[in-house]
Amino acid sequence: MTTTTIATDQDVATLINVFTVTRKTQQPLVDLLTEATEQVMRHHRGFISANIHASLDGTRVVNYAQWRSREDFQAMLDDPTAREHMSAAGSLATAEPHLYEVASVHHV
Amino acid sequence: MTTTTIATDQDVATLINVFTVTRKTQQPLVDLLTEATEQVMRHHRGFISANIHASLDGTRVVNYAQWRSREDFQAMLDDPTAREHMSAAGSLATAEPHLYEVASVHHV
């Protein structure tokens, strides 16, 4: 699969991580998350996808990511290299990561 | 299109609305957003899709939605019926809506 799709019947753990930034730190954080995802996260067991979003008002960055399971995501959190990248992100922004399930989808 | 896909080359305005809830208000808010989306939002010009997410820890609800343009989204905000539904959501949770562009996507 080369594109993230959102559906209620997928067996994935969805991570939505909301970073609060400023206009000055938004692009550096996007760059850091992009690099960390390519170099570290995507090589972890259970990684499916990550999508880095920048808010038009310059105040937020959101990572919408899918992992195969909650356990795979948790294992990544315990990896020292991943923690190093998350700590670097933490110096640019406050992060609010939560795991989600898709409750309902709606289309025209 | 019957599934939301995330990509950098789509000409859409992405709304990510993060609601802070409690275990008690999470499901009522999911129900309210589901109903409001079906009855009101999806009939608005420019609506593409909405995806209601419930956090596993019971503290958040996230709507990941796509609109054709920022202007279409703004026009919906000015609609009295839509405002009524948003006000009802506001009585259950605090909302943090922001519009986003997709900065980068990553896959295994």
PDB file of N, CA and C in Angstrom, chain A residues 5-81:
ATOM      1  N   THR A   5      -5.030   5.015   3.915  1.00  0.00           N
ATOM      2  CA  THR A   5      -6.477   5.115   3.789  1.00  0.00           C
ATOM      3  C   THR A   5      -7.092   4.987   5.182  1.00  0.00           C
ATOM      4  N   ILE A   6      -8.225   5.661   5.381  1.00  0.00           N
ATOM      5  CA  ILE A   6      -8.893   5.650   6.679  1.00  0.00           C
ATOM      6  C   ILE A   6     -10.183   4.854   6.550  1.00  0.00           C
ATOM      7  N   ALA A   7     -10.341   3.835   7.372  1.00  0.00           N
ATOM      8  CA  ALA A   7     -11.543   3.002   7.318  1.00  0.00           C
ATOM      9  C   ALA A   7     -11.780   2.385   8.688  1.00  0.00           C
ATOM     10  N   THR A   8     -13.025   1.999   8.940  1.00  0.00           N
ATOM     11  CA  THR A   8     -13.351   1.428  10.250  1.00  0.00           C
ATOM     12  C   THR A   8     -12.951  -0.044  10.342  1.00  0.00           C
ATOM     13  N   ASP A   9     -12.784  -0.700   9.196  1.00  0.00           N
ATOM     14  CA  ASP A   9     -12.556  -2.152   9.220  1.00  0.00           C
ATOM     15  C   ASP A   9     -11.090  -2.543   9.007  1.00  0.00           C
ATOM     16  N   GLN A  10     -10.173  -1.589   9.198  1.00  0.00           N
ATOM     17  CA  GLN A  10      -8.754  -1.912   9.089  1.00  0.00           C
ATOM     18  C   GLN A  10      -8.213  -2.308  10.457  1.00  0.00           C
ATOM     19  N   ASP A  11      -7.375  -3.333  10.495  1.00  0.00           N
ATOM     20  CA  ASP A  11      -6.821  -3.782  11.762  1.00  0.00           C
ATOM     21  C   ASP A  11      -5.508  -3.050  12.032  1.00  0.00           C
ATOM     22  N   VAL A  12      -5.629  -1.757  12.366  1.00  0.00           N
ATOM     23  CA  VAL A  12      -4.441  -0.940  12.636  1.00  0.00           C
ATOM     24  C   VAL A  12      -4.643  -0.140  13.922  1.00  0.00           C
ATOM     25  N   ALA A  13      -3.518   0.288  14.510  1.00  0.00           N
ATOM     26  CA  ALA A  13      -3.565   1.247  15.605  1.00  0.00           C
ATOM     27  C   ALA A  13      -3.217   2.603  15.005  1.00  0.00           C
ATOM     28  N   THR A  14      -4.101   3.578  15.183  1.00  0.00           N
ATOM     29  CA  THR A  14      -3.883   4.910  14.613  1.00  0.00           C
ATOM     30  C   THR A  14      -3.300   5.828  15.671  1.00  0.00           C
ATOM     31  N   LEU A  15      -2.137   6.401  15.360  1.00  0.00           N
ATOM     32  CA  LEU A  15      -1.532   7.409  16.233  1.00  0.00           C
ATOM     33  C   LEU A  15      -1.812   8.782  15.644  1.00  0.00           C
ATOM     34  N   ILE A  16      -2.408   9.667  16.440  1.00  0.00           N
ATOM     35  CA  ILE A  16      -2.511  11.072  16.034  1.00  0.00           C
ATOM     36  C   ILE A  16      -1.730  11.868  17.067  1.00  0.00           C
ATOM     37  N   ASN A  17      -0.616  12.459  16.624  1.00  0.00           N
ATOM     38  CA  ASN A  17       0.249  13.215  17.521  1.00  0.00           C
ATOM     39  C   ASN A  17       0.166  14.692  17.134  1.00  0.00           C
ATOM     40  N   VAL A  18      -0.352  15.503  18.049  1.00  0.00           N
ATOM     41  CA  VAL A  18      -0.553  16.930  17.793  1.00  0.00           C
ATOM     42  C   VAL A  18       0.563  17.719  18.471  1.00  0.00           C
ATOM     43  N   PHE A  19       1.352  18.447  17.689  1.00  0.00           N
ATOM     44  CA  PHE A  19       2.438  19.276  18.204  1.00  0.00           C
ATOM     45  C   PHE A  19       2.024  20.742  18.160  1.00  0.00           C
ATOM     46  N   THR A  20       2.211  21.431  19.270  1.00  0.00           N
ATOM     47  CA  THR A  20       1.955  22.860  19.302  1.00  0.00           C
ATOM     48  C   THR A  20       3.260  23.589  19.007  1.00  0.00           C
ATOM     49  N   VAL A  21       3.231  24.422  17.966  1.00  0.00           N
ATOM     50  CA  VAL A  21       4.449  25.096  17.505  1.00  0.00           C
ATOM     51  C   VAL A  21       4.186  26.591  17.297  1.00  0.00           C
ATOM     52  N   THR A  22       5.184  27.286  16.824  1.00  0.00           N
ATOM     53  CA  THR A  22       5.036  28.672  16.406  1.00  0.00           C
ATOM     54  C   THR A  22       5.395  28.732  14.917  1.00  0.00           C
ATOM     55  N   ARG A  23       5.157  29.885  14.284  1.00  0.00           N
ATOM     56  CA  ARG A  23       5.525  30.015  12.866  1.00  0.00           C
ATOM     57  C   ARG A  23       7.026  29.744  12.672  1.00  0.00           C
ATOM     58  N   LYS A  24       7.799  30.049  13.701  1.00  0.00           N
ATOM     59  CA  LYS A  24       9.254  29.887  13.604  1.00  0.00           C
ATOM     60  C   LYS A  24       9.677  28.416  13.716  1.00  0.00           C
ATOM     61  N   THR A  25       8.970  27.649  14.567  1.00  0.00           N
ATOM     62  CA  THR A  25       9.392  26.264  14.793  1.00  0.00           C
ATOM     63  C   THR A  25       8.626  25.260  13.930  1.00  0.00           C
ATOM     64  N   GLN A  26       7.568  25.708  13.225  1.00  0.00           N
ATOM     65  CA  GLN A  26       6.748  24.750  12.481  1.00  0.00           C
ATOM     66  C   GLN A  26       7.552  23.999  11.412  1.00  0.00           C
ATOM     67  N   GLN A  27       8.251  24.736  10.542  1.00  0.00           N
ATOM     68  CA  GLN A  27       8.979  24.068   9.458  1.00  0.00           C
ATOM     69  C   GLN A  27      10.154  23.228   9.980  1.00  0.00           C
ATOM     70  N   PRO A  28      10.940  23.730  10.954  1.00  0.00           N
ATOM     71  CA  PRO A  28      11.978  22.871  11.525  1.00  0.00           C
ATOM     72  C   PRO A  28      11.420  21.564  12.103  1.00  0.00           C
ATOM     73  N   LEU A  29      10.234  21.622  12.726  1.00  0.00           N
ATOM     74  CA  LEU A  29       9.654  20.389  13.271  1.00  0.00           C
ATOM     75  C   LEU A  29       9.200  19.455  12.147  1.00  0.00           C
ATOM     76  N   VAL A  30       8.594  20.017  11.102  1.00  0.00           N
ATOM     77  CA  VAL A  30       8.209  19.191   9.942  1.00  0.00           C
ATOM     78  C   VAL A  30       9.448  18.488   9.390  1.00  0.00           C
ATOM     79  N   ASP A  31      10.536  19.214   9.244  1.00  0.00           N
ATOM     80  CA  ASP A  31      11.782  18.632   8.723  1.00  0.00           C
ATOM     81  C   ASP A  31      12.308  17.524   9.643  1.00  0.00           C
ATOM     82  N   LEU A  32      12.282  17.800  10.942  1.00  0.00           N
ATOM     83  CA  LEU A  32      12.785  16.819  11.908  1.00  0.00           C
ATOM     84  C   LEU A  32      11.944  15.542  11.900  1.00  0.00           C
ATOM     85  N   LEU A  33      10.605  15.692  11.869  1.00  0.00           N
ATOM     86  CA  LEU A  33       9.726  14.520  11.872  1.00  0.00           C
ATOM     87  C   LEU A  33       9.874  13.726  10.577  1.00  0.00           C
ATOM     88  N   THR A  34      10.026  14.451   9.475  1.00  0.00           N
ATOM     89  CA  THR A  34      10.211  13.795   8.176  1.00  0.00           C
ATOM     90  C   THR A  34      11.484  12.949   8.196  1.00  0.00           C
ATOM     91  N   GLU A  35      12.567  13.531   8.704  1.00  0.00           N
ATOM     92  CA  GLU A  35      13.845  12.820   8.767  1.00  0.00           C
ATOM     93  C   GLU A  35      13.784  11.642   9.741  1.00  0.00           C
ATOM     94  N   ALA A  36      13.203  11.881  10.916  1.00  0.00           N
ATOM     95  CA  ALA A  36      13.103  10.816  11.927  1.00  0.00           C
ATOM     96  C   ALA A  36      12.257   9.651  11.408  1.00  0.00           C
ATOM     97  N   THR A  37      11.193   9.972  10.683  1.00  0.00           N
ATOM     98  CA  THR A  37      10.320   8.915  10.152  1.00  0.00           C
ATOM     99  C   THR A  37      11.065   8.076   9.126  1.00  0.00           C
ATOM    100  N   GLU A  38      11.777   8.756   8.219  1.00  0.00           N
ATOM    101  CA  GLU A  38      12.502   8.030   7.168  1.00  0.00           C
ATOM    102  C   GLU A  38      13.664   7.213   7.730  1.00  0.00           C
ATOM    103  N   GLN A  39      14.389   7.802   8.694  1.00  0.00           N
ATOM    104  CA  GLN A  39      15.603   7.153   9.176  1.00  0.00           C
ATOM    105  C   GLN A  39      15.364   6.119  10.266  1.00  0.00           C
ATOM    106  N   VAL A  40      14.340   6.346  11.092  1.00  0.00           N
ATOM    107  CA  VAL A  40      14.147   5.481  12.260  1.00  0.00           C
ATOM    108  C   VAL A  40      12.789   4.768  12.257  1.00  0.00           C
ATOM    109  N   MET A  41      11.713   5.566  12.340  1.00  0.00           N
ATOM    110  CA  MET A  41      10.380   4.987  12.577  1.00  0.00           C
ATOM    111  C   MET A  41       9.973   3.960  11.525  1.00  0.00           C
ATOM    112  N   ARG A  42      10.211   4.282  10.263  1.00  0.00           N
ATOM    113  CA  ARG A  42       9.682   3.393   9.210  1.00  0.00           C
ATOM    114  C   ARG A  42      10.406   2.045   9.140  1.00  0.00           C
ATOM    115  N   HIS A  43      11.524   1.936   9.842  1.00  0.00           N
ATOM    116  CA  HIS A  43      12.234   0.659   9.870  1.00  0.00           C
ATOM    117  C   HIS A  43      11.808  -0.203  11.065  1.00  0.00           C
ATOM    118  N   HIS A  44      10.962   0.344  11.908  1.00  0.00           N
ATOM    119  CA  HIS A  44      10.496  -0.403  13.071  1.00  0.00           C
ATOM    120  C   HIS A  44       9.444  -1.422  12.681  1.00  0.00           C
ATOM    121  N   ARG A  45       9.450  -2.539  13.421  1.00  0.00           N
ATOM    122  CA  ARG A  45       8.436  -3.576  13.188  1.00  0.00           C
ATOM    123  C   ARG A  45       7.044  -2.990  13.436  1.00  0.00           C
ATOM    124  N   GLY A  46       6.139  -3.199  12.499  1.00  0.00           N
ATOM    125  CA  GLY A  46       4.759  -2.770  12.701  1.00  0.00           C
ATOM    126  C   GLY A  46       4.432  -1.399  12.138  1.00  0.00           C
ATOM    127  N   PHE A  47       5.457  -0.659  11.677  1.00  0.00           N
ATOM    128  CA  PHE A  47       5.182   0.648  11.074  1.00  0.00           C
ATOM    129  C   PHE A  47       4.458   0.450   9.749  1.00  0.00           C
ATOM    130  N   ILE A  48       3.365   1.161   9.552  1.00  0.00           N
ATOM    131  CA  ILE A  48       2.642   1.108   8.274  1.00  0.00           C
ATOM    132  C   ILE A  48       2.834   2.417   7.513  1.00  0.00           C
ATOM    133  N   SER A  49       2.504   3.536   8.163  1.00  0.00           N
ATOM    134  CA  SER A  49       2.632   4.821   7.467  1.00  0.00           C
ATOM    135  C   SER A  49       2.630   5.971   8.456  1.00  0.00           C
ATOM    136  N   ALA A  50       3.161   7.120   7.999  1.00  0.00           N
ATOM    137  CA  ALA A  50       3.093   8.362   8.760  1.00  0.00           C
ATOM    138  C   ALA A  50       2.839   9.492   7.779  1.00  0.00           C
ATOM    139  N   ASN A  51       2.053  10.467   8.209  1.00  0.00           N
ATOM    140  CA  ASN A  51       1.700  11.601   7.342  1.00  0.00           C
ATOM    141  C   ASN A  51       1.826  12.873   8.163  1.00  0.00           C
ATOM    142  N   ILE A  52       2.797  13.702   7.780  1.00  0.00           N
ATOM    143  CA  ILE A  52       3.079  14.911   8.546  1.00  0.00           C
ATOM    144  C   ILE A  52       2.262  16.067   7.946  1.00  0.00           C
ATOM    145  N   HIS A  53       1.470  16.723   8.813  1.00  0.00           N
ATOM    146  CA  HIS A  53       0.603  17.824   8.392  1.00  0.00           C
ATOM    147  C   HIS A  53       1.063  19.120   9.065  1.00  0.00           C
ATOM    148  N   ALA A  54       1.019  20.230   8.301  1.00  0.00           N
ATOM    149  CA  ALA A  54       1.336  21.554   8.849  1.00  0.00           C
ATOM    150  C   ALA A  54       0.080  22.417   8.805  1.00  0.00           C
ATOM    151  N   SER A  55      -0.299  23.015   9.931  1.00  0.00           N
ATOM    152  CA  SER A  55      -1.513  23.846   9.932  1.00  0.00           C
ATOM    153  C   SER A  55      -1.250  25.146   9.185  1.00  0.00           C
ATOM    154  N   LEU A  56      -2.286  25.617   8.493  1.00  0.00           N
ATOM    155  CA  LEU A  56      -2.157  26.828   7.674  1.00  0.00           C
ATOM    156  C   LEU A  56      -1.905  28.058   8.542  1.00  0.00           C
ATOM    157  N   ASP A  57      -2.344  28.004   9.821  1.00  0.00           N
ATOM    158  CA  ASP A  57      -2.157  29.154  10.711  1.00  0.00           C
ATOM    159  C   ASP A  57      -0.802  29.141  11.426  1.00  0.00           C
ATOM    160  N   GLY A  58       0.026  28.112  11.136  1.00  0.00           N
ATOM    161  CA  GLY A  58       1.375  28.097  11.693  1.00  0.00           C
ATOM    162  C   GLY A  58       1.493  27.685  13.143  1.00  0.00           C
ATOM    163  N   THR A  59       0.394  27.181  13.752  1.00  0.00           N
ATOM    164  CA  THR A  59       0.434  26.893  15.196  1.00  0.00           C
ATOM    165  C   THR A  59       0.481  25.404  15.544  1.00  0.00           C
ATOM    166  N   ARG A  60       0.300  24.519  14.550  1.00  0.00           N
ATOM    167  CA  ARG A  60       0.250  23.081  14.828  1.00  0.00           C
ATOM    168  C   ARG A  60       0.988  22.281  13.759  1.00  0.00           C
ATOM    169  N   VAL A  61       1.517  21.126  14.188  1.00  0.00           N
ATOM    170  CA  VAL A  61       1.962  20.083  13.266  1.00  0.00           C
ATOM    171  C   VAL A  61       1.278  18.811  13.751  1.00  0.00           C
ATOM    172  N   VAL A  62       0.730  18.033  12.847  1.00  0.00           N
ATOM    173  CA  VAL A  62       0.080  16.769  13.226  1.00  0.00           C
ATOM    174  C   VAL A  62       0.699  15.619  12.446  1.00  0.00           C
ATOM    175  N   ASN A  63       1.061  14.564  13.176  1.00  0.00           N
ATOM    176  CA  ASN A  63       1.458  13.324  12.527  1.00  0.00           C
ATOM    177  C   ASN A  63       0.296  12.345  12.616  1.00  0.00           C
ATOM    178  N   TYR A  64      -0.232  11.934  11.454  1.00  0.00           N
ATOM    179  CA  TYR A  64      -1.296  10.923  11.404  1.00  0.00           C
ATOM    180  C   TYR A  64      -0.634   9.629  10.941  1.00  0.00           C
ATOM    181  N   ALA A  65      -0.474   8.681  11.858  1.00  0.00           N
ATOM    182  CA  ALA A  65       0.308   7.478  11.549  1.00  0.00           C
ATOM    183  C   ALA A  65      -0.477   6.213  11.835  1.00  0.00           C
ATOM    184  N   GLN A  66      -0.143   5.165  11.111  1.00  0.00           N
ATOM    185  CA  GLN A  66      -0.763   3.862  11.348  1.00  0.00           C
ATOM    186  C   GLN A  66       0.300   2.830  11.694  1.00  0.00           C
ATOM    187  N   TRP A  67       0.028   2.067  12.751  1.00  0.00           N
ATOM    188  CA  TRP A  67       0.887   0.970  13.181  1.00  0.00           C
ATOM    189  C   TRP A  67       0.077  -0.312  13.164  1.00  0.00           C
ATOM    190  N   ARG A  68       0.780  -1.440  13.010  1.00  0.00           N
ATOM    191  CA  ARG A  68       0.090  -2.722  12.906  1.00  0.00           C
ATOM    192  C   ARG A  68      -0.655  -3.048  14.201  1.00  0.00           C
ATOM    193  N   SER A  69      -0.071  -2.636  15.329  1.00  0.00           N
ATOM    194  CA  SER A  69      -0.730  -2.906  16.619  1.00  0.00           C
ATOM    195  C   SER A  69      -0.231  -1.910  17.659  1.00  0.00           C
ATOM    196  N   ARG A  70      -0.962  -1.822  18.744  1.00  0.00           N
ATOM    197  CA  ARG A  70      -0.583  -0.979  19.869  1.00  0.00           C
ATOM    198  C   ARG A  70       0.754  -1.452  20.454  1.00  0.00           C
ATOM    199  N   GLU A  71       0.983  -2.772  20.464  1.00  0.00           N
ATOM    200  CA  GLU A  71       2.216  -3.325  21.011  1.00  0.00           C
ATOM    201  C   GLU A  71       3.425  -2.903  20.168  1.00  0.00           C
ATOM    202  N   ASP A  72       3.275  -2.916  18.839  1.00  0.00           N
ATOM    203  CA  ASP A  72       4.373  -2.483  17.966  1.00  0.00           C
ATOM    204  C   ASP A  72       4.708  -1.014  18.208  1.00  0.00           C
ATOM    205  N   PHE A  73       3.669  -0.191  18.370  1.00  0.00           N
ATOM    206  CA  PHE A  73       3.899   1.222  18.644  1.00  0.00           C
ATOM    207  C   PHE A  73       4.621   1.393  19.979  1.00  0.00           C
ATOM    208  N   GLN A  74       4.184   0.644  20.991  1.00  0.00           N
ATOM    209  CA  GLN A  74       4.797   0.727  22.310  1.00  0.00           C
ATOM    210  C   GLN A  74       6.269   0.311  22.256  1.00  0.00           C
ATOM    211  N   ALA A  75       6.576  -0.731  21.493  1.00  0.00           N
ATOM    212  CA  ALA A  75       7.962  -1.213  21.364  1.00  0.00           C
ATOM    213  C   ALA A  75       8.842  -0.124  20.755  1.00  0.00           C
ATOM    214  N   MET A  76       8.297   0.623  19.779  1.00  0.00           N
ATOM    215  CA  MET A  76       9.057   1.719  19.183  1.00  0.00           C
ATOM    216  C   MET A  76       9.377   2.785  20.232  1.00  0.00           C
ATOM    217  N   LEU A  77       8.390   3.084  21.085  1.00  0.00           N
ATOM    218  CA  LEU A  77       8.592   4.108  22.119  1.00  0.00           C
ATOM    219  C   LEU A  77       9.740   3.744  23.057  1.00  0.00           C
ATOM    220  N   ASP A  78       9.989   2.438  23.224  1.00  0.00           N
ATOM    221  CA  ASP A  78      11.032   1.987  24.139  1.00  0.00           C
ATOM    222  C   ASP A  78      12.411   1.927  23.489  1.00  0.00           C
ATOM    223  N   ASP A  79      12.486   2.204  22.180  1.00  0.00           N
ATOM    224  CA  ASP A  79      13.769   2.144  21.467  1.00  0.00           C
ATOM    225  C   ASP A  79      14.575   3.425  21.707  1.00  0.00           C
ATOM    226  N   PRO A  80      15.841   3.309  22.166  1.00  0.00           N
ATOM    227  CA  PRO A  80      16.652   4.490  22.496  1.00  0.00           C
ATOM    228  C   PRO A  80      16.821   5.462  21.316  1.00  0.00           C
ATOM    229  N   THR A  81      17.020   4.946  20.099  1.00  0.00           N
ATOM    230  CA  THR A  81      17.204   5.841  18.949  1.00  0.00           C
ATOM    231  C   THR A  81      15.921   6.627  18.678  1.00  0.00           C
TER     232      THR A  81
END
